[in-house]
mmCIF file of C-alpha atoms and ligand atoms in Angstrom:
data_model
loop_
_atom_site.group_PDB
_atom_site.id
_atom_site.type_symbol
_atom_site.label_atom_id
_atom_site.label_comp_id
_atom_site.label_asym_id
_atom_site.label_seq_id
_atom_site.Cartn_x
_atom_site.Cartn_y
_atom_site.Cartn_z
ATOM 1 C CA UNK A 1 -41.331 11.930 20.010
ATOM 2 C CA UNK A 2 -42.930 9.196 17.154
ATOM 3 C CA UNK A 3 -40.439 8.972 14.274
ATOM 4 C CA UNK A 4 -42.079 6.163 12.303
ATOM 5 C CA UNK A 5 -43.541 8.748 9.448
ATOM 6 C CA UNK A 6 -40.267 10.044 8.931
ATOM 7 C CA UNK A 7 -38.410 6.800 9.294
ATOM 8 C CA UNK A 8 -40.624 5.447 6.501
ATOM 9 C CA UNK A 9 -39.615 8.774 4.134
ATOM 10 C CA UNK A 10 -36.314 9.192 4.961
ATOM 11 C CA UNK A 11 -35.932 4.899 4.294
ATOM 12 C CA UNK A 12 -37.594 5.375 0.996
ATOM 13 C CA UNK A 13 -35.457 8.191 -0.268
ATOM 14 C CA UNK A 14 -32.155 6.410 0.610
ATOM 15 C CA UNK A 15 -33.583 3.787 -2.058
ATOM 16 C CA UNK A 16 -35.075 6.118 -4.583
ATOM 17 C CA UNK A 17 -34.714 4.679 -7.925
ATOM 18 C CA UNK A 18 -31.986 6.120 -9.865
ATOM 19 C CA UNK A 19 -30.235 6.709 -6.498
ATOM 20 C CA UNK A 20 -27.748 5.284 -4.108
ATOM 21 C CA UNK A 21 -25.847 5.367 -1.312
ATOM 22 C CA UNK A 22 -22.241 6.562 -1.068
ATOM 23 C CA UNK A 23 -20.626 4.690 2.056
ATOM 24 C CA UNK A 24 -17.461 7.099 2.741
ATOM 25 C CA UNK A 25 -17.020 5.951 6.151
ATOM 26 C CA UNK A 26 -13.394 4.146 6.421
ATOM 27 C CA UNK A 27 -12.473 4.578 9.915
ATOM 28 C CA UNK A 28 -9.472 6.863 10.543
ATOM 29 C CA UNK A 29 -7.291 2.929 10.205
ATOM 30 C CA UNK A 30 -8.279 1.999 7.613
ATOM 31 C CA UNK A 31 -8.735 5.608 5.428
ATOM 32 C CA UNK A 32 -4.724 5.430 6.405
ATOM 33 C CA UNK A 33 -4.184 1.942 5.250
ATOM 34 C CA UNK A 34 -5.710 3.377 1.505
ATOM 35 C CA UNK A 35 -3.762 6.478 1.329
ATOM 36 C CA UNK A 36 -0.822 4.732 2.386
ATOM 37 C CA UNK A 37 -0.955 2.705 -0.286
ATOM 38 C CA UNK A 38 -0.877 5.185 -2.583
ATOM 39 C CA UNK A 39 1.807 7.416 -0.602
ATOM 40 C CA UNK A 40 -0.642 9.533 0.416
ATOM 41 C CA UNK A 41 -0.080 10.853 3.847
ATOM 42 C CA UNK A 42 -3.120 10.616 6.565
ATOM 43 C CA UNK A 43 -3.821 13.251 8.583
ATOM 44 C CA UNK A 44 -7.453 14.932 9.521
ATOM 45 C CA UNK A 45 -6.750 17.513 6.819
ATOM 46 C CA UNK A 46 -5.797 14.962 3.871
ATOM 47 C CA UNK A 47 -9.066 12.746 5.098
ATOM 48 C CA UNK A 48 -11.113 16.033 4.793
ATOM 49 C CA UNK A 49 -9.922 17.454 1.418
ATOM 50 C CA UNK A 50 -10.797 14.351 0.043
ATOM 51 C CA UNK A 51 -14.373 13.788 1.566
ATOM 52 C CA UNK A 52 -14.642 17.208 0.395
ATOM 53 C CA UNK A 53 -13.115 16.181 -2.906
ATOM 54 C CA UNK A 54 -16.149 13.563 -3.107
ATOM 55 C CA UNK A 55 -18.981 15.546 -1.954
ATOM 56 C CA UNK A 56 -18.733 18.596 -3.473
ATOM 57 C CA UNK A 57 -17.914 16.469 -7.162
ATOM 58 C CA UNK A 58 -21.111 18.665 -9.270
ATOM 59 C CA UNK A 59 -23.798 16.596 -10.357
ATOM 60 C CA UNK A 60 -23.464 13.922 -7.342
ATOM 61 C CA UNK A 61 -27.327 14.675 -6.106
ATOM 62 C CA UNK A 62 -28.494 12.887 -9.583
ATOM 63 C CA UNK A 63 -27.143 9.852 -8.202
ATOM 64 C CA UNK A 64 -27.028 9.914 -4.578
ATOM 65 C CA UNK A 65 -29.267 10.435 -1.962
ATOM 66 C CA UNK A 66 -27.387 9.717 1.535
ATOM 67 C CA UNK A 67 -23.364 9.450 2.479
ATOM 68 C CA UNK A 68 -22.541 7.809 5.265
ATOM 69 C CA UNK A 69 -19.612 9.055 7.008
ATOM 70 C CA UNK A 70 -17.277 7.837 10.011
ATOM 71 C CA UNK A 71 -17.261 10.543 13.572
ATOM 72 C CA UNK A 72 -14.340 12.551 12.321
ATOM 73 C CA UNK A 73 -15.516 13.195 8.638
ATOM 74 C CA UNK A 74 -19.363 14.078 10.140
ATOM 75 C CA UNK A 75 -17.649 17.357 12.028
ATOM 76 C CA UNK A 76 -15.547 18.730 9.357
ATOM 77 C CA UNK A 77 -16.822 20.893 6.836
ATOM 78 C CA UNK A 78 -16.185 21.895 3.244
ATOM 79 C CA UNK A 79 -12.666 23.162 2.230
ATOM 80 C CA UNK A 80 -13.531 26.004 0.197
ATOM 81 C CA UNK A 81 -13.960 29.545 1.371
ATOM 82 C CA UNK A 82 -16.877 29.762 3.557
ATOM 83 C CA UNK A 83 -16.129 26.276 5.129
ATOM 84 C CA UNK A 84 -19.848 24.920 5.725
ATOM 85 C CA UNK A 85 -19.834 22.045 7.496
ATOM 86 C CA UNK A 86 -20.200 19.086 5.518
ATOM 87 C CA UNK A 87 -24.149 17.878 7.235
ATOM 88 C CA UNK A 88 -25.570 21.389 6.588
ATOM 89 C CA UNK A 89 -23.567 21.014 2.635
ATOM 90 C CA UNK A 90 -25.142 17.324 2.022
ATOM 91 C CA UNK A 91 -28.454 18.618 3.212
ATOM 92 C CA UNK A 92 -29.053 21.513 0.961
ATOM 93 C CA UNK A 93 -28.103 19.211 -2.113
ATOM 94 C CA UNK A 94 -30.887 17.238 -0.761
ATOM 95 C CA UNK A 95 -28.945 14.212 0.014
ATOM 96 C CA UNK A 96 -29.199 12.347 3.581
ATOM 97 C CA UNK A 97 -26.328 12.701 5.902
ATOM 98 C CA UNK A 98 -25.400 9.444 7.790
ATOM 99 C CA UNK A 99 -23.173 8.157 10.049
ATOM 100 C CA UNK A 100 -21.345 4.903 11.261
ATOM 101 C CA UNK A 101 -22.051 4.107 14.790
ATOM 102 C CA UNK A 102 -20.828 0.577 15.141
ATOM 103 C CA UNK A 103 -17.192 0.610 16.893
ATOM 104 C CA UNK A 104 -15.581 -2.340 14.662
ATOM 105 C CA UNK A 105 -15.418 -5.709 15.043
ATOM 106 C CA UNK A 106 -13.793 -8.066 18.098
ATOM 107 C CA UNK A 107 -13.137 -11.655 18.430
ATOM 108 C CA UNK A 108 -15.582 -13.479 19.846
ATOM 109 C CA UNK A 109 -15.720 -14.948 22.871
ATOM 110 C CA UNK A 110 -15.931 -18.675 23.372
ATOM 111 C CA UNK A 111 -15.081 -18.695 19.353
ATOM 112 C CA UNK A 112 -12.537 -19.523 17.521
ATOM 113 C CA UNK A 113 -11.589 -16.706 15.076
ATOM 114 C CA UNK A 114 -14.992 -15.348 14.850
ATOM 115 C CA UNK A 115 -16.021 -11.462 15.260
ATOM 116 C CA UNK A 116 -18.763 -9.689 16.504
ATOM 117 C CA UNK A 117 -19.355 -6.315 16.314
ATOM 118 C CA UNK A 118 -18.911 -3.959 19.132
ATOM 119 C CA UNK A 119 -20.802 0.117 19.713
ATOM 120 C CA UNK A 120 -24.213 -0.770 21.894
ATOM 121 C CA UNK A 121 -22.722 0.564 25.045
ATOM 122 C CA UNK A 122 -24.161 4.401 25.042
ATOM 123 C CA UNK A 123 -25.361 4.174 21.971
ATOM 124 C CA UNK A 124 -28.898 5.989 22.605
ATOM 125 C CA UNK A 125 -26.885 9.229 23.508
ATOM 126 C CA UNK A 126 -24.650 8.982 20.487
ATOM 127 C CA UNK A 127 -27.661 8.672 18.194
ATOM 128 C CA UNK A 128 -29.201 11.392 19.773
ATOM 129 C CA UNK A 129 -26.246 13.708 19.661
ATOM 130 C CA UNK A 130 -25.681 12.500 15.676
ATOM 131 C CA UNK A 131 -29.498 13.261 15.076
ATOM 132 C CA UNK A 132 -29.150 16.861 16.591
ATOM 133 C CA UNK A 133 -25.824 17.128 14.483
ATOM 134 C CA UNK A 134 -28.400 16.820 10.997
ATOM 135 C CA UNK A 135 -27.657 12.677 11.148
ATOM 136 C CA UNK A 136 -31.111 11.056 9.228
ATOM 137 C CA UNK A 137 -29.507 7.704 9.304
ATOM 138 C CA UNK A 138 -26.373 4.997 10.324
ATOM 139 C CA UNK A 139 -25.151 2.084 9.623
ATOM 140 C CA UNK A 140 -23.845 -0.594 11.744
ATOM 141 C CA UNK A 141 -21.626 -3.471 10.206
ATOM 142 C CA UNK A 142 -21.767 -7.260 10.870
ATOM 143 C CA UNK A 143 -19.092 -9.841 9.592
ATOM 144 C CA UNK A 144 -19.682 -13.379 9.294
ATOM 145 C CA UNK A 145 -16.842 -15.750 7.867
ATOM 146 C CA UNK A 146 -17.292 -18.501 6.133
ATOM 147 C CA UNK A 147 -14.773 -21.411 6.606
ATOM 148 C CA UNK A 148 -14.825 -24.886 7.996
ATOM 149 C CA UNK A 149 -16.892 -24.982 10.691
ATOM 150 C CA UNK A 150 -18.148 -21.675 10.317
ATOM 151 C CA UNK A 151 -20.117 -19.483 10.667
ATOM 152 C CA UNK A 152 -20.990 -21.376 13.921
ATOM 153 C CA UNK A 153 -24.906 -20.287 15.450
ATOM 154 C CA UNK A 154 -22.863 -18.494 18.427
ATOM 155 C CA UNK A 155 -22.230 -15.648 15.805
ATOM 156 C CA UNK A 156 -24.338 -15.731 14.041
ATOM 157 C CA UNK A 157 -26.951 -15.176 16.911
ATOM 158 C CA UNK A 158 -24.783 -12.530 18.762
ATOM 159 C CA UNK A 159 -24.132 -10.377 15.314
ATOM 160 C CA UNK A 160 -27.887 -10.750 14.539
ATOM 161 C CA UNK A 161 -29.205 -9.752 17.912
ATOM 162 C CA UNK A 162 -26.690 -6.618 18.553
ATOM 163 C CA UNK A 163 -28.158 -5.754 14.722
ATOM 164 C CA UNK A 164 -31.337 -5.445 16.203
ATOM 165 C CA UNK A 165 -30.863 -3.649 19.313
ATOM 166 C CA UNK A 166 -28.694 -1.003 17.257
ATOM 167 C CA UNK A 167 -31.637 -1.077 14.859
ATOM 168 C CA UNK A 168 -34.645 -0.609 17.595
ATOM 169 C CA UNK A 169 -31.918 2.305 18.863
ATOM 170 C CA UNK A 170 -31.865 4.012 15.822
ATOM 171 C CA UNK A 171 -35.337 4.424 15.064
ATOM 172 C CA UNK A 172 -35.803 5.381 18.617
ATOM 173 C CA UNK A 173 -33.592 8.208 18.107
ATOM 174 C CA UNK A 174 -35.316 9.162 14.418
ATOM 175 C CA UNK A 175 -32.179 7.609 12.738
ATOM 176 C CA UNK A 176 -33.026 5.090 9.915
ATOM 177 C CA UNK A 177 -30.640 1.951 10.508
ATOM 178 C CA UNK A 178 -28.730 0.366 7.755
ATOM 179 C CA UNK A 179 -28.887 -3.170 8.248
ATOM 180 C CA UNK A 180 -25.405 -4.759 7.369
ATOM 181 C CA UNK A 181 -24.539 -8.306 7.658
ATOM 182 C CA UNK A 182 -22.116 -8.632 5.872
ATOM 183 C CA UNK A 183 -21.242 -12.781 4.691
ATOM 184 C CA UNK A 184 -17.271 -12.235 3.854
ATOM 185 C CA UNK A 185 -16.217 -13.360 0.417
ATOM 186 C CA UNK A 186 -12.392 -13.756 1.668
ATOM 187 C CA UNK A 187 -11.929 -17.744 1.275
ATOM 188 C CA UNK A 188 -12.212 -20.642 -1.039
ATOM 189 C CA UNK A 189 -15.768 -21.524 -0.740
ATOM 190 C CA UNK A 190 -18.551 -22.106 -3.999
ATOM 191 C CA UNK A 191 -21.388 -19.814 -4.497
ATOM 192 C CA UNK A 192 -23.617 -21.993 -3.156
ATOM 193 C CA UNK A 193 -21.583 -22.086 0.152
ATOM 194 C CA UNK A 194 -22.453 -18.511 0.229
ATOM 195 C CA UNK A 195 -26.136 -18.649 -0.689
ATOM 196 C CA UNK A 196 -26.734 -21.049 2.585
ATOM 197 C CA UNK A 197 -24.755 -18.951 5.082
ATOM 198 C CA UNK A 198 -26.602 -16.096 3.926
ATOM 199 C CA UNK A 199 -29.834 -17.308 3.692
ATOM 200 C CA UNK A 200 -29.659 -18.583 6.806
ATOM 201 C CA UNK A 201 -28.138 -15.040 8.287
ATOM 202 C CA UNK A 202 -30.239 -13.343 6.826
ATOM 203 C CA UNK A 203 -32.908 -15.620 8.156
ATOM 204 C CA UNK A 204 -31.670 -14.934 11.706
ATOM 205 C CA UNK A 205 -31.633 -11.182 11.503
ATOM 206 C CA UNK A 206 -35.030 -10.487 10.627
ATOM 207 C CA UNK A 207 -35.994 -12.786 13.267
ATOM 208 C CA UNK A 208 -34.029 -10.570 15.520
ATOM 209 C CA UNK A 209 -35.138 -7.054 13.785
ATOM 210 C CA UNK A 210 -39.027 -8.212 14.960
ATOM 211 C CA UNK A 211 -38.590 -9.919 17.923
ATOM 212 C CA UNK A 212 -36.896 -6.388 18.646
ATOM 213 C CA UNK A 213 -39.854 -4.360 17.314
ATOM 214 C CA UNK A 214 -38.372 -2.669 14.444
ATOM 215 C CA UNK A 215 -40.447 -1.273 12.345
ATOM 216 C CA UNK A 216 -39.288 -2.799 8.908
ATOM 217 C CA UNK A 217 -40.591 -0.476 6.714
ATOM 218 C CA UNK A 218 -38.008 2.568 8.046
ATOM 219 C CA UNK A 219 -34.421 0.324 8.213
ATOM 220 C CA UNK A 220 -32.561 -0.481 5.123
ATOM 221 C CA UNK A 221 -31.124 -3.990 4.136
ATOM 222 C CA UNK A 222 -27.584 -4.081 3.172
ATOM 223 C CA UNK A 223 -26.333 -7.451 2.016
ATOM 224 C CA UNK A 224 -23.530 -8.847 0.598
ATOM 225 C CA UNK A 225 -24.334 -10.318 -2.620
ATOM 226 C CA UNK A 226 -24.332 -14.253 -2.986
ATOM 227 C CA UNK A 227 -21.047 -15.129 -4.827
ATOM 228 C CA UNK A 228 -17.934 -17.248 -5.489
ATOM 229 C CA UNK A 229 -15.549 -16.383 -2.901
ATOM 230 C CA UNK A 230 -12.448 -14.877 -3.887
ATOM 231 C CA UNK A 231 -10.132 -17.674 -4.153
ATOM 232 C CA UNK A 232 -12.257 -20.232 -5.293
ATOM 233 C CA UNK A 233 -11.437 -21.941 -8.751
ATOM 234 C CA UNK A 234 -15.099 -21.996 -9.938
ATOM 235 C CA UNK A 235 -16.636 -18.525 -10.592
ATOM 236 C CA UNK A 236 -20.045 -17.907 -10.922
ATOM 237 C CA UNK A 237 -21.291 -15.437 -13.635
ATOM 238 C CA UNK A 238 -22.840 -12.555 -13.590
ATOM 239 C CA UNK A 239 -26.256 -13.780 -14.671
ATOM 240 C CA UNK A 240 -25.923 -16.752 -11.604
ATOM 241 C CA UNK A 241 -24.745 -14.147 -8.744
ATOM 242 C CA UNK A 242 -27.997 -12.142 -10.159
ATOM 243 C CA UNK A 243 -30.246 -14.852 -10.338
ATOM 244 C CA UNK A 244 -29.071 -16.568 -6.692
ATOM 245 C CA UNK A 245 -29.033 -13.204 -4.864
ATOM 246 C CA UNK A 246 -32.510 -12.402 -6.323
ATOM 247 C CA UNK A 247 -33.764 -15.959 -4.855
ATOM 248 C CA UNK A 248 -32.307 -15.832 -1.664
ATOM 249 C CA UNK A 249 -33.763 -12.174 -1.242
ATOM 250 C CA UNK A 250 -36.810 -13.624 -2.335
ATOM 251 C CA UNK A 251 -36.937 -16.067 0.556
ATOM 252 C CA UNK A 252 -35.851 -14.237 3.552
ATOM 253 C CA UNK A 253 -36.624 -10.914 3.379
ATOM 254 C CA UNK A 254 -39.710 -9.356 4.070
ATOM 255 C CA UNK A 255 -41.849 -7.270 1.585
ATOM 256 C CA UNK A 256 -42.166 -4.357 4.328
ATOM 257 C CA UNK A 257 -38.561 -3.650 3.609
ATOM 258 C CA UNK A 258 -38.241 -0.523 1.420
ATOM 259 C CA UNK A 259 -35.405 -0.976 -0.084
ATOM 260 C CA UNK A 260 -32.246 -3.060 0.190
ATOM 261 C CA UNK A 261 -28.517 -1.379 -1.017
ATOM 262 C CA UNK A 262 -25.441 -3.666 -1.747
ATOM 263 C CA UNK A 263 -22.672 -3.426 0.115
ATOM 264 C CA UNK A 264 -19.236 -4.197 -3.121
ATOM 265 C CA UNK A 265 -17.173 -6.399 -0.574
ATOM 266 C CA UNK A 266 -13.984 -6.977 -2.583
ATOM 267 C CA UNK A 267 -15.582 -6.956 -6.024
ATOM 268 C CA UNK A 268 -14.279 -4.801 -8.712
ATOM 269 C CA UNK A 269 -16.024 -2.039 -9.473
ATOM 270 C CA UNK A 270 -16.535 -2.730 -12.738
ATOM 271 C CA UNK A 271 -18.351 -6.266 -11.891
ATOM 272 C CA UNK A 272 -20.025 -4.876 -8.411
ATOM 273 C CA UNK A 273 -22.087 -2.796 -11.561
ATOM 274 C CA UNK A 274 -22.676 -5.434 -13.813
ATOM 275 C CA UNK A 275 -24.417 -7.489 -10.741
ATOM 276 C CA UNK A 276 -26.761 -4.819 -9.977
ATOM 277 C CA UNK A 277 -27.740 -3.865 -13.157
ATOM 278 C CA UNK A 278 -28.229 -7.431 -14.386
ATOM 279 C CA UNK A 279 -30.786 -7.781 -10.825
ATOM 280 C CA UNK A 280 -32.495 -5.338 -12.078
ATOM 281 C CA UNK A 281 -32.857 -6.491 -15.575
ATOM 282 C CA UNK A 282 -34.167 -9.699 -13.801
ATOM 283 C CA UNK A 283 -36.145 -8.450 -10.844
ATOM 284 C CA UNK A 284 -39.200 -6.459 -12.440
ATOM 285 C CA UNK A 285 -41.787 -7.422 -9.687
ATOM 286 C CA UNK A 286 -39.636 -7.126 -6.681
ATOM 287 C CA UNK A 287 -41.425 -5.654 -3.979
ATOM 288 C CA UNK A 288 -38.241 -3.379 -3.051
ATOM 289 C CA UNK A 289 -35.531 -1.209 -4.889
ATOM 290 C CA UNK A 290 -32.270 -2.852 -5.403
ATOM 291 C CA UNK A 291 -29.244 -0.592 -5.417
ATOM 292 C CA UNK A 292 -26.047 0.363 -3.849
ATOM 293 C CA UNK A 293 -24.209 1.347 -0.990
ATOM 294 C CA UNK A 294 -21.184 0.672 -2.201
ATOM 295 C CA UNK A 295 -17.611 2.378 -0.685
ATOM 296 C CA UNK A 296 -14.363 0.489 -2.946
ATOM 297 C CA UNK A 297 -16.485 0.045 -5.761
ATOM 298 C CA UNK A 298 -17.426 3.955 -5.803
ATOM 299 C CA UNK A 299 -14.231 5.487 -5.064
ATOM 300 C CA UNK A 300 -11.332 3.207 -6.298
ATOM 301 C CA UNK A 301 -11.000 5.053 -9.658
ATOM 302 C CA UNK A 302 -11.238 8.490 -7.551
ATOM 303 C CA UNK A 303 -8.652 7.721 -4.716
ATOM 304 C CA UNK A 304 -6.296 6.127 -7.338
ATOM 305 C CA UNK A 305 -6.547 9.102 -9.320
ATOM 306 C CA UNK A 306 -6.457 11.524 -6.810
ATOM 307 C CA UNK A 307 -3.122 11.077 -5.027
ATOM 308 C CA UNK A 308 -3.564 13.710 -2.998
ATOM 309 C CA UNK A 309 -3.653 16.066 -5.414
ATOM 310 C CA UNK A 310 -5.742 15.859 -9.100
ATOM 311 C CA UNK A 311 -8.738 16.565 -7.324
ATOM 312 C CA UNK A 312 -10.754 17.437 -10.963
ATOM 313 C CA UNK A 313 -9.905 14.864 -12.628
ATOM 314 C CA UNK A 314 -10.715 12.440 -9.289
ATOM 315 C CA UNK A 315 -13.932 14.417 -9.577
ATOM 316 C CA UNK A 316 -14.676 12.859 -12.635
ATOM 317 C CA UNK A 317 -13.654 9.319 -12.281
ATOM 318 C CA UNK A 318 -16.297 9.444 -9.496
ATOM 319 C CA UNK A 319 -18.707 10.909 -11.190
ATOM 320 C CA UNK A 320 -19.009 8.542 -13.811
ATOM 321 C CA UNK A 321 -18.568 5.784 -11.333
ATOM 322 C CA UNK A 322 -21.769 6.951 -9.352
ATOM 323 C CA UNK A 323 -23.571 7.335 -12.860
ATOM 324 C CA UNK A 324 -22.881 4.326 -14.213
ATOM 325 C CA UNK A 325 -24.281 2.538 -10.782
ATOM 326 C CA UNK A 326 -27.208 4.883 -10.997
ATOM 327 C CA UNK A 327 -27.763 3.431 -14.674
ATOM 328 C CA UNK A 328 -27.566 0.104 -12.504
ATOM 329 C CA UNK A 329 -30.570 0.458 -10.426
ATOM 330 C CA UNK A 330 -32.796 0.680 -13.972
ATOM 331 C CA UNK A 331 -30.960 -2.375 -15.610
ATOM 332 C CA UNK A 332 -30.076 -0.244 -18.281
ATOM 333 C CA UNK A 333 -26.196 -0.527 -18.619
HETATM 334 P P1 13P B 1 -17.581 -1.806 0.351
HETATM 335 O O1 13P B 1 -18.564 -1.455 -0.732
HETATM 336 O O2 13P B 1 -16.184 -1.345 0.053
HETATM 337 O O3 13P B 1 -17.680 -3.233 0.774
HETATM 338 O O4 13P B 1 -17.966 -0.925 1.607
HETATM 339 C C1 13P B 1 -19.280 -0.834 1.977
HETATM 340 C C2 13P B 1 -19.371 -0.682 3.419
HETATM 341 O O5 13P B 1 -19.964 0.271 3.902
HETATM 342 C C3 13P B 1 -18.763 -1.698 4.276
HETATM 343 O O6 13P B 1 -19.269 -1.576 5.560
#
């Protein structure tokens, strides 16, 4: 079966303007490390109530237009009476359900205290199973580190080049693949440290995406922004993350690319935001839609609200969370 029309739709809805995407896929570790936090217990039925809590929040469809979950969340369903389950719900609010198919990160070999990301073994059935399930797209997660002496070209080769197979995969299977290398912003290094590792990443993947045969115009890009890492004593502003992202976007990705949607990475909500709204101020004539695909930065105020049991007023927090980022992808905050 050809895909490609429906890759190309299904890419350009995720990055409708007005629209983003909500990534609610925290693996079953590290859903538990946030509740825990909060002295919230984990269990299958705590994680469910509060995807439920999320998706069903009225009014999300103005502002969203895919989720992407994690295995477990993709086979529950809704909590309320007639339990549908939670593809078939997403679906007839007209938003695109997706699904993480990368299996986490593992050192890599030959490296020192480098990762790669693991999942290509089997993946073909596991994309076709998810498409069957109502999946339209996944997502599949890269980490490079910066520190001294890294990233070294060993990983950042071996993350591009399993990017691309997962990618070619995907749209094999009908799947649209979200694109994610992420450049981490734990460390001490200047913004301009960050603009050359990801530059050059970048760089490498799209190498890798064609030399692969993906069909650029049905994947979406998801980068990390360029920015001051966490600890380091010189922050950029928000009009220099805007203006340095926008350049090295500019420069290494192509204009087939429909659409590219931020990962947050550590940033506060509040300031994840500010950055996209102030690219788009900036970025008129850009030949794709910047906007978000952000998971902390959408659901902080919701989770901390929740705990485990204000579910309305959770509702609400991320609500206006998802608005104000919608607001974002016009400039117009
Ligand atoms: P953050 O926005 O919390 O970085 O999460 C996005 C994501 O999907 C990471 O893979």
């Amino acid at each position: 079966m050809n895909y490609t029309e429906e890759l190309i739709i299904n890419a350009q809805k995720m990055v409708t303007k007005g629209k983003g995407i909500l990534a609610a896929d925290e693996s079953n570790p590290t859903c538990t490390k946030r509740f825990e936090a909060l002295g919230i217990s984990s269990s299958p039925e705590s994680r469910n109530e509060y995807r439920d809590l999320l998706f069903s929040t009225e009014g999300i469809e103005q502002y969203i237009s895919g989720v992407i979950m994690f295995d477990e969340t993709f086979r529950q369903s809704t909590t309320c009476d007639d339990e549908i389950p939670f593809t078939k719900y997403l679906q007839n609010l007209d938003i695109l359900p997706g699904i993480k198919v990368d299996k986490g990160v593992k050192q890599l070999a030959g490296f020192n205290n480098e990762v790669v990301t693991e999942g290509l073994d089997s993946l073909r059935d596991r994309l076709q199973e998810y498409y069957s399930l109502g999946a339209r797209f996944a997502k599949w997660r890269a980490v490079i580190k910066i520190d001294e002496g890294m990233p070294s070209n060993g990983s950042i080769m071996a993350n591009a080049h399993s990017l691309a197979r997962y990618a070619a995969l995907c749209q094999e299977s009908g799947l649209v693949p979200i694109v994610e290398p992420e450049v981490l912003m734990e460390g001490k290094h200047s913004i301009d440290r960050c603009y050359t590792v990801t530059a050059k990443t970048l760089g490498v993947v799209f190498e890798q995406l064609k030399t692969q045969n993906v069909n650029l115009k049905g994947m979406v890009l998801k980068p990390n922004m360029v920015i001051s890492a966490l600890a380091c004593n010189d922050q950029a502003d928000i009009d220099k993350v805007a203006k340095l992202t926008i350049k090295c976007l500019k420069e290494n990705v192509p204009e087939e690319v429909p659409g590219i949607a931020f990962l947050s990475g550590g940033q506060s909500s509040d300031i994840a935001t500010e950055h996209l709204n102030r690219m788009n101020q900036l970025s008129v004539e850009l030949p794709w839609n910047l906007t978000f695909s952000y998971g902390r930065a959408l659901q902080k105020d919701a989770l901390n609200t929740w705990k485990g049991k204000n579910r309305k007023e959770a509702q609400k927090a991320f609500l206006d969370r998802a608005n104000n980022n919608s607001l974002a992808t016009w400039g117009k905050i």
